[in-house]
Amino acid sequence: MTARRGPCRLPHLAVWLLALLVMLGGISPGAFAGMPLDIEKELQLLRDGQARLHLGGSRYRFAVFTFEDPDGTGLGNALATLLANDLLMNGKVDSRGILRYVGDLGSASGERQLRYFDKIEPLIESQGVQVAVWGVIRRTESGVMIDSYTQLSPAAMREAFSYTFRLPREMERAPLVHRIGPSRLLTQRLTLAAAQAEALAGIAARLDELRAAPSDSAPVVARLPLGRVHYLLEKQGDWARVGIEGGGEGWQRASGTCVGACAPLLAVSRFASGLMSYDDRGWLPERNSALADDAKAFIDQLQVVEILNRASPDRAEAEALRILDPWCPAASASDSEAAPPPGGAALCNLRALARLVIPSREAAARHLPLEQKQLRAVAQQLALASQSDPRHVPTLKNLATLFRLLSDTNRAKLAGRLADEAAATGAAR
Amino acid sequence: MQLTWFPVETCRARLFPLAGVPAMLLALAAWAETNVSGSVKDAITGQPLAGVQVSATRAATLLATGITGSDGVFQLFVDFPIQPQPQMLGLATAKEGYGVSSQQVIVTAGRTSLHSYRFNLLRNEAQDCVPTWARTVVVGHVRPPTAATGDLGLSQRIGEVLQYDLLSEVQKTHLPPEQQPVVLPCPKAQPRNLMEHADWARALKADAFLVGSAEPVDRKFRVDLQVSSQYGEPGLPQPASTQPLNLDRPESADIGRAALTPIMRALLKAYQKDRRFAECVEFAVAAQRVLGVKPEINKLYLDCKAQLPNQGLILSGGGQ
């Protein structure tokens, strides 16, 4: 999609590169420079092998892209600015950096004609970014519809959202694996009336104002300059003191700005931030009603993993299945009329594993293997799930393991081969 | 590229020993008149094309030229050395209003490898619409509403919307870019009648080929699309209509979910025809998440599922 942009209403914000480092309690920011990151230029540098790391000091790294605005609403930068600002002010991880990308995700780039998710992936991989936020704004008859997406880097998926549990020693402590999915999510679909959309632009426009004191009546003493790094110095209630690299500082509202029709939008940045605080401290992201099914399914899987990891196994399996059954009912894998769940086979893979984790612990305590009947039932559930998501690597790997333990050599080989082929095509998740 | 010029004498001195060998062999070979014949058609209508100039060249040397007759047939007689090893000959067409097409001819012992060489020429207006990608949706001419001033760029606009609608869900499945559908706006592609739609789709190798017109509805307009496919069943194209759109705001043109169904179905058939069953299943899942469960999508989904090697993983007796 080639963007046809309307008049740029927020030119100064359009090129914000927020480079933020917040050390314990939001006090000791690192000193590092920022620059506006143009998507196409960064991709070209990457192709030429000349890409360099931006904001290298931050542990948790976010990328916020200007929202695609093919209908020319003029809101593309405003939405990205609101979300980037919220990640800065209210992010739940201590050390965080927010890269701000500008440009067009809908137009094809490079020989492989990359667009959208595929275009973002090499950028965030090269920058060590764990979570990217982007979106698309579309006009409707009465206002706008905003699709917001979250994209997790392959490294983040491997390191923070992959789980392995091992079967009892009597079963060679064979590993069964799970990866939370999807890694590319529709986080929210928000519909706003035209007047509400206008209000968003007004709110975003005021985000560059820094005041002399933490008060709405205090005079504006500085404005966040074009493309300059700025960072959080301290927070006092609803206000935050922001420093600008190279000089200048002032106070800005940390909360209470994006209210009314704007407020549901913050579920997007809170979800992105929540994913990293889960990795950092094990805090589950809030399951906000403003989130789309993809995001809810992701959070539900995190919750199930927490339940299964719990020291006390009482009712763990039942609790896990209660959460997973709405996404992957016991009969759904063979039910051709059901729309597949978000994340493809991931939810059904976790459901299958949930049926083995607790029995496996109990069997291990008695130094016994699991019953073949249990393994067969789980293998069958996974085999059915793989029919609607044929290249889901964790599911195929688990099938290879289970069939090997069941001495079903042919199926074990087939599952192993399919897993290897899926991984080789790049279609693997 | 850097060119280096040698003095003529130096050049001769260097090349003579090598250049002389084939020259001597050619001198020794017998020569014969080789018959190269074939036919030329309009790629879209399939009708024979008269008056097409067909040229035969070898190593940039023009050997023979001819013109097709009213039946679109050409016949060239080319003087060619009779040799046991295959020799290459280039054939190229030229006709006003059509793009150039060329083929290689293999001649062995004075005979061509094929009895007849066929050319299907694309009209100039279709030249920019030939996809280079595995899966392609071509958005042809979309006639603007009569009340509109100017073209409104509806073909381009619908192409942009389609690209996002198709890719945003499909990319979640991590389908490799090479297997994702690409949307190619082609406003000059304008079939003359309904029967010609499928011909255009085949000529452009489009998995889905869209042509439409905007019809006034009260103070708004609705775009009626016709969807054909290179793999489509014989007959008329599938109709699909947008919601009524605001004429004052053409940039808000959205083809709508209902209109996506025949397009996604056409793409699914293309994956199936290419025996890309995993991609077919993944695309069908994405389609169901966008459109809900549609019988016409679900049938193809089940057909592709049945062809997956993953079927071999299911245990007989239901895993009991």
XYZ file of C-alpha atoms in Angstrom:
749
model
C 0.000 0.000 0.000
C 1.400 3.372 -0.902
C 0.542 5.911 1.725
C -1.207 9.057 0.592
C -0.601 11.319 3.493
C -2.668 14.318 4.372
C -1.175 17.562 5.563
C 1.260 16.834 8.344
C -0.266 18.451 11.386
C 2.505 17.617 13.770
C 5.775 18.093 11.924
C 7.792 18.596 15.086
C 6.443 15.439 16.621
C 6.618 13.520 13.401
C 10.329 13.096 13.735
C 10.511 12.479 17.419
C 12.996 9.910 18.193
C 12.424 9.158 21.813
C 15.572 7.801 23.264
C 14.993 7.052 26.838
C 16.901 5.393 29.548
C 15.367 5.052 32.951
C 17.489 3.472 35.603
C 16.039 2.228 38.886
C 13.213 4.462 39.938
C 13.523 6.540 36.855
C 16.479 8.548 38.053
C 19.793 8.007 36.318
C 19.394 8.287 32.575
C 22.322 7.408 30.360
C 23.680 10.060 28.029
C 23.270 9.039 24.434
C 22.270 10.706 21.222
C 19.265 10.013 19.090
C 18.238 10.726 15.549
C 15.029 10.197 13.585
C 15.072 6.704 12.169
C 13.842 6.549 8.608
C 12.569 3.068 7.784
C 13.903 2.922 4.234
C 17.305 4.395 5.113
C 17.726 1.974 7.995
C 16.807 -0.953 5.752
C 19.304 0.202 3.144
C 22.047 0.511 5.785
C 21.164 -2.983 6.896
C 21.418 -4.332 3.347
C 24.766 -2.549 2.942
C 26.033 -4.006 6.201
C 26.432 -0.524 7.693
C 23.676 -0.521 10.305
C 24.686 0.682 13.753
C 23.018 0.193 17.098
C 20.946 3.069 18.448
C 20.437 3.558 22.189
C 22.717 0.704 23.075
C 22.444 1.223 26.826
C 18.863 0.157 27.386
C 17.963 -3.384 28.331
C 14.365 -3.368 27.160
C 13.995 -1.929 23.724
C 10.776 -0.861 22.035
C 10.197 0.427 18.513
C 7.206 2.609 17.703
C 6.409 3.188 14.049
C 4.408 6.039 12.567
C 0.970 4.588 11.958
C 0.111 3.902 8.329
C -2.302 6.542 7.151
C -3.396 5.681 3.610
C -6.586 7.726 3.886
C -4.766 10.899 4.860
C -6.305 11.443 8.283
C -3.140 13.181 9.486
C -3.113 11.043 12.642
C -0.197 8.732 11.820
C 2.397 10.571 13.867
C -0.027 11.610 16.597
C -0.876 8.008 17.470
C 2.740 6.883 17.456
C 3.689 9.856 19.615
C 0.964 9.105 22.166
C 2.061 5.489 22.487
C 5.785 6.249 22.574
C 5.187 8.900 25.237
C 3.172 6.471 27.344
C 5.938 3.863 27.089
C 8.389 6.504 28.333
C 6.260 7.841 31.149
C 4.547 4.723 32.377
C 6.608 1.764 31.219
C 6.937 -0.935 33.848
C 10.533 -1.959 33.171
C 13.408 -0.007 34.644
C 15.775 0.247 31.730
C 13.917 0.983 28.548
C 14.663 2.627 25.268
C 12.122 3.636 22.690
C 13.147 3.930 19.078
C 10.862 5.990 16.904
C 10.674 5.033 13.233
C 9.139 7.191 10.529
C 8.218 6.112 7.016
C 5.888 3.889 5.087
C 5.370 0.232 5.976
C 2.845 -0.428 3.212
C 5.156 0.214 0.262
C 7.317 -2.661 -0.947
C 10.951 -2.570 0.069
C 13.947 -4.388 -1.393
C 14.090 -7.349 -3.717
C 11.820 -9.389 -1.506
C 9.199 -6.613 -1.589
C 8.830 -6.561 2.180
C 5.804 -4.874 3.708
C 4.274 -4.462 7.191
C 5.388 -7.225 9.619
C 8.013 -8.545 7.187
C 9.499 -5.063 6.810
C 9.647 -4.473 10.551
C 11.271 -7.795 11.393
C 14.795 -7.128 10.042
C 14.779 -3.630 11.550
C 13.975 -4.751 15.067
C 16.214 -7.796 14.875
C 19.178 -5.634 13.921
C 18.469 -3.182 16.762
C 17.868 -5.810 19.423
C 14.352 -4.460 19.863
C 12.077 -6.913 21.656
C 8.692 -5.292 20.980
C 7.505 -3.197 18.045
C 4.248 -1.264 17.901
C 2.691 -0.127 14.638
C -0.724 0.362 13.161
C -2.992 1.418 10.352
C -5.622 4.162 10.398
C -8.588 3.856 8.059
C -11.408 6.283 7.491
C -14.895 5.020 8.056
C -18.186 6.665 7.208
C -18.404 8.296 10.625
C -14.802 8.620 11.761
C -11.719 6.407 11.840
C -10.810 2.817 12.601
C -7.398 2.244 14.161
C -5.753 -1.176 13.956
C -2.793 -1.405 16.342
C -0.294 -4.241 16.094
C 2.369 -5.666 18.368
C 5.274 -7.575 16.922
C 7.744 -9.555 18.998
C 11.224 -10.193 17.657
C 12.313 -13.799 17.081
C 14.947 -13.338 19.808
C 12.335 -12.160 22.324
C 10.159 -15.122 21.451
C 13.051 -17.520 21.961
C 14.295 -15.977 25.172
C 11.179 -14.752 26.957
C 8.212 -16.625 25.562
C 9.405 -20.186 25.004
C 8.912 -22.962 27.526
C 10.238 -26.455 27.875
C 9.181 -29.095 30.318
C 10.730 -32.500 30.668
C 9.035 -35.839 31.032
C 10.083 -38.170 33.901
C 13.540 -39.693 34.037
C 11.970 -43.034 33.087
C 11.048 -41.369 29.773
C 14.577 -40.086 29.189
C 13.567 -36.655 30.477
C 12.466 -35.995 26.911
C 11.633 -32.292 26.359
C 8.241 -30.988 25.282
C 8.271 -27.414 24.020
C 5.907 -24.508 23.760
C 6.198 -21.062 22.253
C 3.557 -18.469 23.102
C 1.790 -17.298 19.993
C 1.153 -15.379 17.904
C 4.312 -13.296 17.770
C 2.538 -10.917 15.386
C -0.649 -9.679 16.965
C -3.540 -7.394 16.267
C -3.514 -5.699 19.668
C -6.575 -3.562 19.252
C -9.195 -2.435 16.736
C -10.517 0.920 17.887
C -13.298 2.863 16.206
C -13.536 6.578 16.892
C -15.945 9.269 15.752
C -14.443 12.084 13.685
C -14.507 14.533 16.620
C -12.781 12.020 18.897
C -10.058 11.495 16.303
C -9.539 15.268 16.147
C -9.124 15.301 19.915
C -6.324 12.724 19.677
C -4.376 15.007 17.377
C -4.775 17.881 19.852
C -3.546 15.769 22.767
C -0.502 14.564 20.848
C 0.326 18.126 19.781
C 0.696 19.177 23.423
C 3.102 16.357 24.276
C 6.132 18.388 23.281
C 5.462 21.101 25.877
C 7.659 21.146 28.981
C 6.522 23.369 31.836
C 8.432 25.167 34.574
C 6.630 23.300 37.350
C 4.344 20.277 37.718
C 1.180 22.250 37.043
C -1.020 22.894 34.019
C -0.872 26.605 34.795
C 2.942 26.750 34.859
C 4.503 28.443 31.833
C 5.970 26.400 28.993
C 9.739 26.698 29.320
C 10.925 24.317 26.638
C 9.747 22.187 23.796
C 11.094 18.800 22.921
C 13.304 19.581 19.955
C 13.210 17.789 16.694
C 14.800 14.377 16.912
C 16.609 15.082 20.173
C 17.016 12.432 22.823
C 15.097 13.121 25.989
C 14.759 11.141 29.158
C 12.822 10.837 32.368
C 14.481 12.452 35.384
C 11.861 11.995 38.073
C 8.163 11.492 38.663
C 5.890 13.348 41.091
C 2.331 12.077 41.100
C 0.857 12.666 37.641
C 3.882 14.667 36.527
C 7.333 13.793 35.244
C 10.471 15.888 34.871
C 11.960 15.394 31.452
C 15.514 16.262 30.457
C 16.671 17.033 26.952
C 20.088 15.932 25.884
C 22.248 18.975 25.296
C 20.315 21.154 27.701
C 16.836 22.045 28.755
C 14.309 20.343 30.929
C 10.777 20.751 32.160
C 7.690 19.081 33.509
C 5.157 17.106 31.561
C 2.025 15.237 32.553
C 2.816 11.527 32.881
C -0.852 10.632 33.136
C -4.201 12.309 32.820
C -3.440 13.539 29.305
C -4.823 10.740 27.177
C -8.308 10.549 28.651
C -11.823 10.084 27.309
C -11.834 8.626 23.811
C -8.020 8.567 23.867
C -7.782 6.329 26.944
C -8.546 2.934 25.296
C -5.609 3.500 22.951
C -3.220 3.240 25.902
C -4.114 -0.442 26.222
C -1.730 -0.884 23.266
C 1.316 0.665 24.954
C 0.439 -0.935 28.297
C 0.301 -4.336 26.617
C 3.692 -3.781 24.947
C 5.181 -2.632 28.233
C 3.480 -5.487 30.088
C 5.136 -8.079 27.865
C 8.560 -6.852 28.932
C 7.631 -6.544 32.595
C 6.566 -10.177 32.392
C 10.062 -11.038 31.220
C 11.650 -8.750 33.803
C 9.592 -9.506 36.888
C 7.076 -12.155 35.931
C 4.155 -9.720 36.098
C 1.341 -10.693 33.769
C 0.120 -7.961 31.390
C -3.339 -6.643 32.217
C -6.079 -8.480 30.304
C -7.807 -5.257 29.270
C -11.213 -5.507 27.590
C -9.987 -3.022 24.961
C -7.528 -5.621 23.655
C -8.191 -7.776 20.598
C -8.378 -11.572 20.749
C -4.753 -12.043 19.657
C -3.527 -10.138 22.704
C -5.971 -11.837 25.062
C -4.902 -15.250 23.777
C -1.266 -14.313 24.367
C -1.932 -13.220 27.953
C -3.984 -16.350 28.610
C -1.086 -18.529 27.550
C 1.248 -16.651 29.896
C -1.215 -17.217 32.698
C -1.417 -20.934 31.941
C 2.350 -21.249 31.959
C 2.405 -19.540 35.352
C -0.218 -21.961 36.646
C 1.660 -24.987 35.360
C 4.909 -23.714 36.870
C 3.285 -23.271 40.254
C 4.855 -25.274 43.037
C 1.487 -26.576 44.190
C -0.123 -28.647 41.463
C -3.577 -28.687 43.070
C -6.179 -28.101 40.397
C -3.484 -26.692 38.099
C -4.575 -28.815 35.152
C -8.229 -27.931 35.624
C -7.398 -24.213 35.875
C -5.227 -24.350 32.788
C -7.898 -26.126 30.761
C -10.550 -23.689 31.942
C -8.494 -20.853 30.425
C -7.537 -22.699 27.241
C -10.791 -24.459 26.405
C -12.548 -21.363 25.020
C -9.673 -21.017 22.541
C -9.088 -24.674 21.829
C -12.005 -26.860 22.914
C -11.237 -30.553 23.215
C -13.046 -31.306 19.949
C -12.031 -28.211 17.998
C -9.054 -29.659 16.189
C -11.279 -31.943 14.183
C -14.171 -29.516 13.937
C -13.943 -28.169 10.423
C -16.570 -25.478 10.997
C -14.664 -23.674 13.742
C -12.474 -20.699 12.880
C -8.951 -21.508 14.083
C -7.815 -19.760 17.263
C -5.379 -16.816 17.219
C -1.823 -18.023 17.035
C -2.750 -21.166 15.120
C -1.701 -24.364 16.826
C 0.002 -22.598 19.747
C -3.027 -22.644 22.038
C -3.825 -26.269 21.250
C -0.166 -27.185 21.719
C -0.236 -25.664 25.200
C -3.543 -27.353 25.956
C -2.034 -30.708 25.034
C 1.009 -30.083 27.218
C -1.189 -28.935 30.104
C -2.647 -32.420 30.186
C 0.821 -33.918 30.670
C 2.610 -31.535 33.033
C 0.915 -32.482 36.285
C 0.629 -36.253 35.595
C 4.269 -36.141 34.574
C 5.304 -34.607 37.906
C 3.273 -37.163 39.787
C 4.758 -40.014 37.759
C 8.254 -38.644 38.309
C 7.656 -38.605 42.071
C 6.805 -42.311 41.893
C 9.704 -43.023 39.494
C 7.271 -44.216 36.864
C 6.805 -43.362 33.214
C 3.536 -41.886 32.017
C 0.947 -44.306 30.719
C 1.086 -44.958 26.974
C -2.616 -44.239 26.786
C -2.060 -40.685 28.037
C 0.719 -40.101 25.535
C -1.405 -41.415 22.661
C -4.326 -39.165 23.543
C -2.092 -36.086 23.669
C -0.289 -37.061 20.464
C -3.631 -37.387 18.717
C -4.709 -33.944 19.886
C -1.463 -32.443 18.612
C -1.715 -34.306 15.298
C -5.194 -32.875 14.755
C -4.015 -29.372 15.671
C -1.204 -29.626 13.129
C -3.759 -30.106 10.342
C -4.889 -26.490 10.574
C -1.405 -25.114 11.266
C 0.806 -27.552 9.391
C 4.126 -25.773 9.947
C 3.907 -25.019 13.663
C 7.338 -26.195 14.714
C 6.765 -26.702 18.480
C 3.744 -28.902 17.749
C 5.684 -30.975 15.215
C 8.674 -31.323 17.535
C 6.441 -32.475 20.375
C 4.824 -34.998 18.057
C 8.236 -36.350 17.071
C 9.091 -36.769 20.758
C 5.796 -38.392 21.722
C 5.763 -40.818 18.791
C 9.336 -41.819 19.562
C 8.331 -42.595 23.141
C 5.380 -44.553 21.791
C 7.812 -46.522 19.552
C 5.894 -45.273 16.509
C 9.007 -44.818 14.389
C 7.305 -43.863 11.122
C 5.238 -41.086 12.629
C 8.186 -39.884 14.710
C 10.292 -39.606 11.545
C 7.494 -37.874 9.654
C 6.950 -35.311 12.415
C 10.698 -34.691 12.690
C 11.017 -34.216 8.938
C 8.072 -31.826 8.802
C 9.509 -29.811 11.715
C 12.870 -29.521 9.956
C 11.233 -28.526 6.660
C 9.069 -25.901 8.364
C 12.085 -24.441 10.142
C 14.003 -24.313 6.852
C 11.284 -22.451 4.929
C 11.304 -19.522 7.314
C 7.597 -20.098 7.856
C 8.370 -21.512 11.259
C 6.966 -20.038 14.452
C 31.397 -2.056 -16.830
C 34.771 -0.811 -17.999
C 35.634 -1.241 -21.669
C 39.202 -1.670 -22.833
C 40.101 -0.986 -26.432
C 42.937 -2.810 -28.152
C 44.671 -1.676 -31.340
C 43.194 -3.599 -34.284
C 46.376 -5.540 -34.974
C 46.661 -6.648 -31.358
C 43.098 -7.745 -31.355
C 43.459 -9.801 -34.503
C 46.623 -11.352 -33.258
C 44.944 -12.464 -30.066
C 41.701 -13.668 -31.521
C 42.795 -15.271 -34.738
C 43.823 -18.690 -33.419
C 40.521 -19.172 -31.595
C 38.194 -17.437 -34.023
C 39.592 -19.406 -36.893
C 38.571 -22.809 -35.562
C 34.776 -22.434 -35.680
C 35.134 -20.455 -38.899
C 36.918 -23.389 -40.510
C 34.398 -25.831 -39.148
C 31.550 -23.742 -40.507
C 33.227 -23.608 -43.874
C 33.404 -27.397 -43.882
C 29.780 -27.858 -42.773
C 26.974 -28.353 -45.270
C 24.325 -25.646 -45.365
C 20.608 -26.137 -45.713
C 17.452 -24.089 -45.677
C 15.858 -24.675 -42.282
C 12.120 -24.204 -42.033
C 11.013 -22.293 -38.907
C 7.258 -21.892 -38.632
C 4.655 -21.042 -36.066
C 1.722 -18.846 -35.196
C 0.980 -15.626 -33.350
C -2.149 -14.880 -31.332
C -3.487 -12.078 -29.187
C -2.782 -13.321 -25.645
C -6.073 -12.043 -24.335
C -8.602 -12.884 -27.021
C -6.748 -15.895 -28.409
C -7.467 -14.607 -31.929
C -4.800 -15.023 -34.657
C -2.811 -11.861 -35.279
C -2.078 -10.811 -38.835
C 0.711 -8.461 -39.865
C 3.171 -9.411 -37.130
C 6.800 -9.200 -38.180
C 8.756 -12.256 -37.066
C 12.558 -12.146 -37.249
C 15.171 -14.877 -36.936
C 18.597 -13.843 -35.672
C 21.814 -15.554 -34.763
C 24.556 -13.819 -32.812
C 22.901 -10.433 -33.493
C 22.835 -11.120 -37.245
C 19.436 -10.981 -38.928
C 18.997 -14.187 -40.911
C 15.395 -14.010 -42.067
C 12.193 -12.122 -41.546
C 8.538 -12.683 -42.369
C 5.014 -11.421 -41.753
C 2.094 -13.416 -40.366
C -0.924 -13.914 -42.601
C -4.584 -13.510 -41.701
C -4.465 -16.869 -39.907
C -1.576 -15.616 -37.747
C 0.806 -18.200 -39.235
C 4.398 -17.448 -40.218
C 7.023 -19.458 -42.032
C 10.685 -18.535 -42.318
C 13.414 -20.218 -44.325
C 16.770 -19.770 -42.699
C 20.100 -20.769 -44.199
C 21.749 -22.737 -41.446
C 24.734 -25.091 -41.200
C 23.820 -28.750 -40.834
C 25.640 -29.884 -37.739
C 25.003 -32.773 -35.338
C 25.310 -30.559 -32.249
C 22.374 -28.239 -31.353
C 22.560 -24.646 -32.591
C 20.604 -21.719 -31.169
C 18.468 -19.306 -33.132
C 16.504 -16.323 -31.808
C 12.920 -15.573 -32.860
C 11.320 -12.214 -32.051
C 8.024 -10.536 -32.889
C 7.136 -6.907 -33.573
C 3.700 -5.364 -34.031
C 2.390 -1.910 -33.261
C 0.175 -1.873 -30.176
C 1.743 -5.040 -28.768
C 4.782 -5.813 -26.683
C 7.785 -7.650 -28.104
C 8.003 -11.381 -27.503
C 10.969 -13.667 -28.168
C 11.860 -17.337 -28.034
C 14.931 -19.485 -28.524
C 14.845 -22.111 -31.262
C 17.097 -25.155 -31.114
C 18.204 -26.430 -34.502
C 19.857 -29.840 -34.770
C 21.042 -31.258 -38.072
C 19.016 -28.655 -39.961
C 15.747 -29.362 -38.107
C 14.039 -27.320 -35.420
C 13.221 -28.978 -32.107
C 9.565 -27.979 -32.337
C 7.269 -28.346 -35.304
C 5.636 -24.994 -34.604
C 6.513 -21.990 -32.441
C 3.609 -20.201 -30.796
C 3.539 -16.614 -29.654
C 0.854 -15.009 -27.497
C 1.307 -11.263 -27.640
C 0.198 -8.917 -24.897
C -1.269 -5.558 -25.801
C 0.743 -2.547 -24.730
C -1.788 -1.596 -22.063
C -1.232 -4.954 -20.369
C 2.564 -4.900 -20.545
C 3.010 -3.320 -17.103
C 0.596 -5.730 -15.503
C 2.515 -8.947 -15.887
C 3.353 -10.161 -12.409
C 6.810 -11.261 -11.407
C 5.546 -12.736 -8.156
C 4.147 -16.176 -7.455
C 0.725 -15.042 -6.217
C -0.797 -11.966 -7.785
C -4.060 -10.056 -7.697
C -4.382 -7.642 -10.626
C -6.816 -4.758 -10.164
C -7.851 -3.719 -13.657
C -9.901 -0.747 -14.748
C -12.459 0.551 -12.262
C -14.760 2.976 -14.041
C -15.460 6.058 -11.889
C -19.030 7.130 -11.152
C -20.540 9.349 -13.814
C -20.909 12.224 -11.371
C -17.225 12.204 -10.579
C -14.825 14.608 -12.179
C -11.634 12.875 -13.141
C -10.505 9.308 -12.695
C -10.407 9.161 -8.828
C -7.661 6.537 -9.075
C -10.038 3.824 -7.911
C -7.908 1.005 -9.310
C -4.892 2.206 -7.331
C -6.976 2.879 -4.265
C -8.647 -0.516 -4.249
C -5.258 -2.105 -4.802
C -3.856 -0.389 -1.717
C -6.772 -1.396 0.463
C -6.626 -4.961 -0.782
C -2.904 -5.203 -0.131
C -3.430 -4.344 3.524
C -6.538 -6.501 3.943
C -4.771 -9.515 2.481
C -1.377 -9.124 4.089
C -2.134 -7.998 7.639
C -3.659 -11.355 8.547
C -1.638 -13.549 6.187
C 1.692 -12.283 7.527
C 0.740 -13.374 11.018
C 1.135 -16.939 9.762
C 4.741 -16.137 8.752
C 4.031 -17.155 5.163
C 7.294 -16.343 3.336
C 7.109 -13.086 1.313
C 7.582 -15.035 -1.918
C 4.331 -16.885 -1.292
C 2.292 -13.902 -0.157
C -0.116 -12.318 -2.630
C 0.981 -9.098 -4.270
C -1.629 -6.651 -5.543
C -0.871 -4.977 -8.867
C -3.035 -2.004 -9.883
C -3.441 -1.977 -13.647
C -6.023 0.668 -14.584
C -5.488 0.187 -18.334
C -6.578 -3.447 -18.207
C -10.088 -3.066 -19.531
C -11.843 -6.121 -20.969
C -14.313 -5.337 -23.724
C -16.940 -7.749 -22.461
C -17.618 -10.169 -19.602
C -16.385 -13.173 -21.562
C -12.988 -11.520 -21.955
C -12.335 -11.264 -18.193
C -11.012 -14.793 -17.812
C -8.885 -14.314 -20.950
C -7.231 -11.302 -19.335
C -6.684 -13.247 -16.117
C -4.998 -16.062 -18.022
C -2.934 -13.732 -20.206
C -1.701 -11.809 -17.155
C -1.275 -15.006 -15.117
C -3.351 -13.334 -12.407
C -4.641 -15.536 -9.608
C -7.398 -12.971 -9.214
C -8.245 -10.325 -11.799
C -10.609 -7.534 -10.785
C -12.469 -5.114 -12.974
C -15.199 -2.833 -11.736
C -17.458 0.101 -12.181
C -18.836 2.621 -9.744
C -22.608 2.962 -9.731
C -24.462 5.841 -8.073
C -26.593 4.928 -5.034
C -28.544 7.923 -3.738
C -25.838 10.488 -3.039
C -23.140 7.869 -2.778
C -21.683 5.241 -5.064
C -21.030 1.554 -4.899
C -18.234 -0.256 -6.723
C -19.344 -3.444 -8.446
C -16.359 -5.697 -8.992
C -16.013 -8.717 -11.230
C -13.446 -11.284 -10.097
C -11.862 -13.764 -12.529
C -8.914 -16.094 -12.186
C -6.379 -17.799 -14.390
C -7.505 -20.995 -12.681
C -11.178 -20.077 -12.691
C -13.994 -22.268 -13.814
C -15.373 -21.509 -17.273
C -18.118 -18.931 -17.346
C -18.739 -15.472 -16.092
C -16.608 -13.781 -13.430
C -17.726 -13.723 -9.799
C -19.500 -10.515 -8.803
C -18.583 -8.664 -5.605
C -19.839 -5.302 -4.437
C -18.569 -2.751 -1.970
C -20.651 -0.915 0.573
C -22.030 2.439 -0.619
C -19.177 4.943 -0.535
C -19.091 8.655 -0.105
C -18.451 10.315 -3.441
C -16.958 13.349 -1.722
C -14.384 11.168 -0.082
C -13.013 8.657 -2.571
C -10.016 7.973 -0.328
C -12.327 6.141 2.048
C -13.128 3.548 -0.623
C -13.043 0.171 1.058
C -13.989 -2.902 -0.877
C -15.364 -4.506 2.277
C -15.160 -7.994 3.662
C -17.850 -9.460 1.395
C -15.945 -8.457 -1.709
C -12.819 -10.126 -0.339
C -14.395 -13.593 -0.417
C -14.104 -14.326 -4.157
C -10.594 -12.832 -4.206
C -9.369 -15.000 -1.349
C -11.084 -18.000 -2.880
C -9.270 -17.400 -6.174
C -5.939 -17.193 -4.344
C -6.683 -20.402 -2.464
C -7.345 -22.175 -5.733
C -3.978 -20.967 -6.985
C -2.143 -22.415 -3.969
C -4.047 -25.639 -4.442
C -3.252 -25.836 -8.174
C 0.436 -25.327 -7.396
C 0.192 -28.134 -4.829
C 1.264 -25.750 -2.082
C -1.060 -27.327 0.432
C 0.557 -25.964 3.599
C 0.358 -22.424 2.203
C -3.218 -23.122 1.097
C -4.198 -24.174 4.626
C -2.401 -21.228 6.225
C -3.991 -18.782 3.806
C -7.426 -20.338 4.371
C -7.006 -19.944 8.127
C -6.110 -16.277 7.621
C -9.136 -15.880 5.323
C -11.424 -17.415 7.939
C -10.109 -15.048 10.560
C -10.859 -12.105 8.280
C -14.140 -13.281 6.775
C -15.512 -15.765 9.284
C -16.228 -19.318 8.148
C -17.462 -19.157 4.539
C -18.579 -22.383 2.836
C -16.682 -21.655 -0.384
C -13.453 -20.995 1.557
C -14.024 -23.894 3.931
C -14.348 -26.401 1.091
C -10.953 -25.466 -0.332
C -9.505 -25.453 3.191
C -10.681 -29.021 3.764
C -9.477 -30.131 0.326
C -6.000 -28.752 0.998
C -5.935 -30.198 4.527
C -6.684 -33.618 3.107
C -3.551 -33.369 0.941
C -1.170 -32.432 3.759
C 1.580 -34.878 4.718
C 0.507 -34.071 8.308
C -2.435 -36.428 7.728
C 0.045 -39.218 8.294
C 0.439 -38.089 11.906
C -3.156 -38.852 12.869
C -3.521 -42.086 14.799
C -5.995 -44.656 13.651
C -8.712 -45.321 16.205
C -8.694 -41.710 17.398
C -5.692 -42.143 19.659
C -7.536 -44.410 22.085
